[in-house]
Coordinates of C-alpha atoms in Angstrom, one line a residue:
L1 CA -26.0 -5.5 0.5
R2 CA -22.5 -6.2 -0.7
K3 CA -21.4 -3.6 1.6
L4 CA -23.1 -5.0 4.7
L5 CA -21.8 -8.5 3.6
Y6 CA -18.3 -7.1 3.4
T7 CA -18.4 -5.4 6.7
H8 CA -20.1 -8.5 8.7
I9 CA -17.2 -10.7 7.0
V10 CA -14.1 -8.5 8.1
N11 CA -15.8 -8.0 11.5
D12 CA -16.5 -11.7 12.1
V13 CA -12.8 -12.5 10.9
K14 CA -11.5 -9.8 13.4
L15 CA -13.5 -11.3 16.3
A16 CA -12.2 -14.7 15.5
N17 CA -8.7 -13.5 15.8
K18 CA -9.2 -11.1 18.7
G19 CA -6.0 -10.3 20.8
K20 CA -3.0 -12.7 20.4
H21 CA -5.4 -15.6 19.6
R22 CA -5.4 -16.7 15.8
N23 CA -7.9 -18.9 14.4
H24 CA -5.6 -20.6 11.9
K25 CA -8.1 -23.2 10.8
L26 CA -10.6 -20.6 9.8
N27 CA -8.2 -18.2 8.3
K28 CA -6.7 -21.1 5.9
T29 CA -10.1 -21.8 4.9
L30 CA -11.2 -18.3 4.1
Q31 CA -8.0 -17.5 2.4
G32 CA -8.2 -20.7 0.2
F33 CA -11.9 -19.5 -0.7
M34 CA -10.7 -15.8 -1.6
Y35 CA -8.0 -17.5 -3.8
T36 CA -10.7 -19.6 -5.5
M37 CA -12.9 -16.6 -6.3
L38 CA -9.9 -14.4 -7.7
T39 CA -9.0 -17.3 -10.0
A40 CA -12.3 -18.5 -11.1
A41 CA -13.2 -18.5 -14.7
D42 CA -16.1 -16.3 -14.3
A43 CA -13.8 -13.8 -12.4
Q44 CA -11.9 -13.0 -15.6
D45 CA -15.0 -11.3 -17.2
K46 CA -15.4 -7.9 -16.2
H47 CA -19.4 -8.0 -17.0
G48 CA -20.0 -11.1 -14.9
E49 CA -21.1 -11.6 -11.3
G50 CA -17.8 -13.3 -10.6
A51 CA -15.9 -10.1 -11.2
I52 CA -17.7 -8.5 -8.3
A53 CA -17.2 -11.2 -6.1
A54 CA -13.6 -11.2 -6.9
K55 CA -13.2 -7.5 -6.5
K56 CA -15.0 -8.0 -2.9
S57 CA -12.8 -10.8 -1.9
L58 CA -9.7 -8.7 -2.8
D59 CA -11.0 -5.9 -0.7
V60 CA -11.5 -8.2 2.5
C61 CA -8.1 -9.6 2.0
I62 CA -6.4 -6.2 1.8
E63 CA -8.6 -4.9 4.8
L64 CA -7.7 -7.8 7.2
Y65 CA -3.9 -7.3 6.3
R66 CA -4.3 -3.4 7.3
K67 CA -6.1 -4.6 10.5
N68 CA -2.8 -6.8 11.1
I69 CA -5.0 -10.0 11.0
W70 CA -4.1 -11.6 7.7
T71 CA -0.4 -10.8 7.7
D72 CA 1.0 -14.1 6.7
A73 CA 2.4 -15.2 3.3
K74 CA -0.7 -17.1 2.1
A75 CA -3.0 -13.9 2.3
V76 CA -0.2 -11.9 0.4
N77 CA 0.0 -14.3 -2.3
V78 CA -3.6 -14.4 -2.6
I79 CA -3.4 -10.6 -3.4
V80 CA -0.5 -11.6 -5.9
Q81 CA -2.9 -13.5 -8.0
A82 CA -5.2 -10.4 -8.1
S83 CA -2.4 -8.6 -9.8
F84 CA -2.6 -10.8 -12.7
S85 CA -6.3 -10.2 -13.3
P86 CA -7.4 -9.0 -16.8
I87 CA -9.7 -6.7 -15.2
T88 CA -7.9 -3.4 -14.7
K89 CA -9.9 -2.4 -11.7
I90 CA -9.0 -5.6 -9.7
M91 CA -5.5 -5.5 -10.9
V92 CA -4.7 -1.9 -10.0
T93 CA -6.3 -2.3 -6.4
A94 CA -3.7 -5.3 -6.0
V95 CA -0.7 -3.4 -7.4
Q96 CA -1.7 -0.2 -5.4
F97 CA -1.7 -2.3 -2.2
F98 CA 1.8 -3.6 -2.7
L99 CA 3.0 -0.1 -3.6
S100 CA 1.4 1.4 -0.1
P101 CA 0.4 -1.8 2.1
Q102 CA -0.9 0.3 5.0
K103 CA -2.5 3.1 3.1
K104 CA -6.1 3.4 3.1
S105 CA -7.9 3.5 -0.3
K106 CA -9.9 6.7 -1.0
N107 CA -13.2 5.0 -1.3
G108 CA -12.5 2.7 1.7
D109 CA -14.5 3.5 5.0
E110 CA -12.3 4.0 8.1
S111 CA -13.1 1.9 11.1
E112 CA -14.8 3.6 14.2
S113 CA -11.6 3.4 16.3
E114 CA -9.6 5.2 13.8
A115 CA -12.1 7.9 13.3
E116 CA -12.4 8.4 17.1
E117 CA -8.6 8.6 17.3
G118 CA -8.4 11.2 14.4
E119 CA -11.2 13.1 16.4
K120 CA -9.2 13.1 19.5
A121 CA -6.0 14.1 17.8
S122 CA -7.8 17.1 16.1
M123 CA -9.3 18.1 19.5
S124 CA -6.0 17.9 21.5
R125 CA -4.4 20.2 18.8
K126 CA -7.3 22.6 18.9
N127 CA -7.5 22.8 22.9
V128 CA -4.0 21.9 24.1
Q129 CA -3.1 25.9 24.1
L130 CA -6.4 26.6 26.1
V131 CA -5.5 23.9 28.6
L132 CA -2.0 25.2 29.0
H133 CA -3.5 28.7 29.4
Q134 CA -6.1 27.9 32.0
S135 CA -3.6 25.9 34.1
K136 CA -1.7 29.3 34.7
I137 CA -4.8 31.3 36.0
N138 CA -7.1 28.6 37.5
K139 CA -6.7 27.0 41.0
K140 CA -4.5 24.0 40.9
T141 CA -6.5 20.7 41.6
R142 CA -5.8 17.0 40.9
H143 CA -8.0 16.9 37.9
R144 CA -6.4 20.1 36.3
K145 CA -3.0 18.6 37.2
R146 CA -3.9 15.5 35.1
L147 CA -5.2 17.6 32.2
L148 CA -2.0 19.7 32.2
E149 CA 0.1 16.5 32.0
K150 CA -2.1 15.1 29.2
A151 CA -1.8 18.5 27.2
N152 CA 1.9 18.6 27.6
R153 CA 2.1 15.1 26.3
A154 CA -0.2 16.0 23.2
R155 CA 1.9 19.3 22.6
K156 CA 5.0 17.2 22.3
I157 CA 3.4 14.6 20.0
I158 CA 1.9 17.5 18.0
Q159 CA 5.4 19.2 17.7
A160 CA 7.1 16.1 16.8
R161 CA 4.7 15.2 14.1
D162 CA 5.0 18.5 12.6
E163 CA 8.5 18.2 12.5
G164 CA 8.3 14.6 11.0
T165 CA 10.2 13.0 13.9
V166 CA 7.2 11.2 15.5
D167 CA 7.0 7.5 15.6
D168 CA 3.4 6.6 14.7
S169 CA 3.8 2.9 15.7
N170 CA 4.1 4.0 19.3
S171 CA 1.0 6.0 19.1
M172 CA -1.2 3.2 18.0
S173 CA -3.9 2.0 20.4
K174 CA -3.5 -1.2 22.2
N175 CA -6.4 -3.1 21.0
K176 CA -5.1 -2.8 17.2
G177 CA -2.3 -5.4 17.8
P178 CA 1.4 -4.8 17.0
P179 CA 2.2 -3.0 13.9
V180 CA 3.5 -4.8 10.7
T181 CA 7.1 -4.3 10.8
F182 CA 8.3 -6.4 7.9
D183 CA 8.0 -5.6 4.1
V184 CA 5.0 -7.1 2.3
L185 CA 7.3 -7.8 -0.7
S186 CA 9.4 -10.3 1.3
L187 CA 6.3 -12.4 1.7
V188 CA 6.1 -12.9 -2.0
H189 CA 6.8 -16.8 -2.6
D190 CA 8.0 -16.2 -6.5
P191 CA 9.1 -12.6 -6.7
Q192 CA 11.0 -13.4 -10.1
G193 CA 7.7 -14.9 -11.8
F194 CA 5.7 -12.0 -10.4
A195 CA 7.9 -9.4 -11.7
E196 CA 8.1 -11.1 -15.1
K197 CA 4.4 -11.6 -15.6
L198 CA 3.9 -7.8 -14.7
F199 CA 6.5 -6.6 -16.9
A200 CA 5.3 -8.6 -19.9
R201 CA 1.6 -7.0 -19.4
V202 CA 3.5 -3.6 -19.5
H203 CA 5.5 -4.6 -22.5
N204 CA 2.6 -6.3 -24.4
S205 CA 0.1 -3.2 -23.6
A206 CA 3.0 -0.5 -24.7
A207 CA 3.4 -2.6 -28.0
A208 CA -0.4 -3.4 -28.7
T209 CA -2.7 -1.3 -30.6
K210 CA -6.6 -0.9 -30.4
R211 CA -7.0 -2.8 -33.7
G212 CA -8.3 -6.3 -33.7
G213 CA -10.0 -5.9 -30.2
S214 CA -6.7 -5.6 -28.3
T215 CA -7.1 -3.6 -24.8
V216 CA -4.5 -1.1 -24.0
D217 CA -3.7 -0.2 -20.4
R218 CA -3.5 3.5 -19.9
F219 CA -0.3 5.1 -19.2
E220 CA -1.1 5.9 -15.6
V221 CA -1.7 2.0 -15.0
R222 CA 1.4 1.0 -16.7
L223 CA 3.3 3.4 -14.7
L224 CA 2.0 1.6 -11.5
L225 CA 3.0 -1.7 -12.8
L226 CA 6.5 -0.3 -13.6
K227 CA 7.0 1.0 -10.1
L228 CA 5.8 -2.2 -8.7
V229 CA 8.3 -4.2 -10.9
S230 CA 11.1 -1.9 -10.1
R231 CA 10.3 -2.4 -6.3
L232 CA 10.6 -6.1 -6.7
V233 CA 13.8 -6.0 -8.6
G234 CA 15.5 -3.7 -6.1
H235 CA 14.0 -5.6 -3.0
H236 CA 14.8 -9.1 -4.0
Q237 CA 17.9 -7.9 -6.3
L238 CA 16.3 -9.7 -9.3
Q239 CA 17.7 -10.2 -12.9
L240 CA 15.3 -8.5 -15.3
I241 CA 17.4 -7.4 -18.2
P242 CA 14.7 -6.3 -20.5
F243 CA 13.3 -4.0 -17.9
Y244 CA 16.2 -1.5 -18.2
P245 CA 16.2 -0.9 -22.0
F246 CA 12.3 -0.6 -22.0
L247 CA 12.6 2.3 -19.3
Q248 CA 15.2 3.9 -21.6
R249 CA 12.5 5.0 -24.2
Y250 CA 11.0 7.0 -21.5
L251 CA 13.9 8.9 -20.5
Q252 CA 13.0 12.1 -22.3
P253 CA 12.4 15.6 -20.7
H254 CA 9.0 15.9 -22.4
Q255 CA 8.0 12.8 -21.0
V256 CA 5.0 12.7 -18.5
E257 CA 5.9 11.7 -15.0
V258 CA 9.5 11.4 -16.1
T259 CA 10.6 11.8 -12.4
Q260 CA 8.6 8.6 -11.2
I261 CA 10.5 6.8 -14.0
L262 CA 13.6 8.2 -13.1
A263 CA 13.0 7.1 -9.6
S264 CA 11.9 3.6 -10.8
L265 CA 15.0 3.3 -12.5
A266 CA 17.1 4.1 -9.3
T267 CA 14.9 1.7 -7.4
A268 CA 15.6 -1.3 -9.8
S269 CA 19.4 -0.7 -9.8
H270 CA 21.2 -2.9 -7.2
A271 CA 24.8 -4.4 -6.7
F272 CA 24.2 -7.3 -9.0
T273 CA 22.8 -5.4 -11.9
P274 CA 25.3 -5.7 -14.9
P275 CA 27.2 -2.5 -15.5
D276 CA 27.0 -3.0 -19.2
V277 CA 23.1 -2.7 -18.9
L278 CA 23.1 0.5 -16.9
Q279 CA 25.7 2.3 -18.9
P280 CA 23.4 3.1 -21.7
L281 CA 20.8 4.4 -19.4
I282 CA 23.4 6.6 -17.7
R283 CA 24.4 8.0 -20.8
T284 CA 20.8 8.8 -21.7
V285 CA 20.1 10.6 -18.3
A286 CA 23.5 12.5 -18.7
D287 CA 22.6 13.6 -22.3
N288 CA 18.9 14.4 -21.7
F289 CA 19.0 15.9 -18.2
V290 CA 22.5 17.1 -17.3
S291 CA 23.4 20.7 -18.5
D292 CA 26.8 22.4 -17.9
H293 CA 24.9 25.8 -17.7

């Protein structure tokens, strides 16, 4: 039933914002409702019904963003609020959205148009050589000429895709609307506060123990948060000085996912980062990862 309601909500909002028309009044009302669901008191208890409603509200916001319908700052900042949720599942979903805004979740259902497009792509890859071969031996007609032109276009697209030089934005169907060309992180209202709150959660989780009923986020969750903090710091050129010494403790050769931690350090380094903050990290990297042999 929840899945049915979720599908109906997404489709109804999509129909209300069909083409270039945007129903701003409806969007504003629904986004306010989603914000209320995510910040409600019962949405902070993972065993309550409010948590389920909050997760579905977050899924609706993310899906409508990926369909290029809710791409405004208000919708993005509703998802920002979900990143502060004490429920790990909701928080991780929001953080993964900011790390990969256009990437489909593994348990998300693809739309019919996307499925049809993928099927056509696979069929063209499978049959393009057959069409090219038949064009050499069969009688030339207008229909076969059109098939040959279509096969040649498909062959060029497949070749470019294999080489990694294809522009996927040009291959989008016309009824999906224009692709989102701006960075989702640019729409965050308070990037400094956002980064500080996320880093505080990582820091507290790393320092906490399970004694006294404290909950500790798994390392994989903390790593996701660190990656998002580093992108916020690098994109907005923020000053988050405690972030760098915190990363230094993980710069060890035996550390799990040390390459991702190094990448986060590089992402968070920008022109306005104080040199005296980066110098100890550079020394640590040189001592632990650089060898003369």
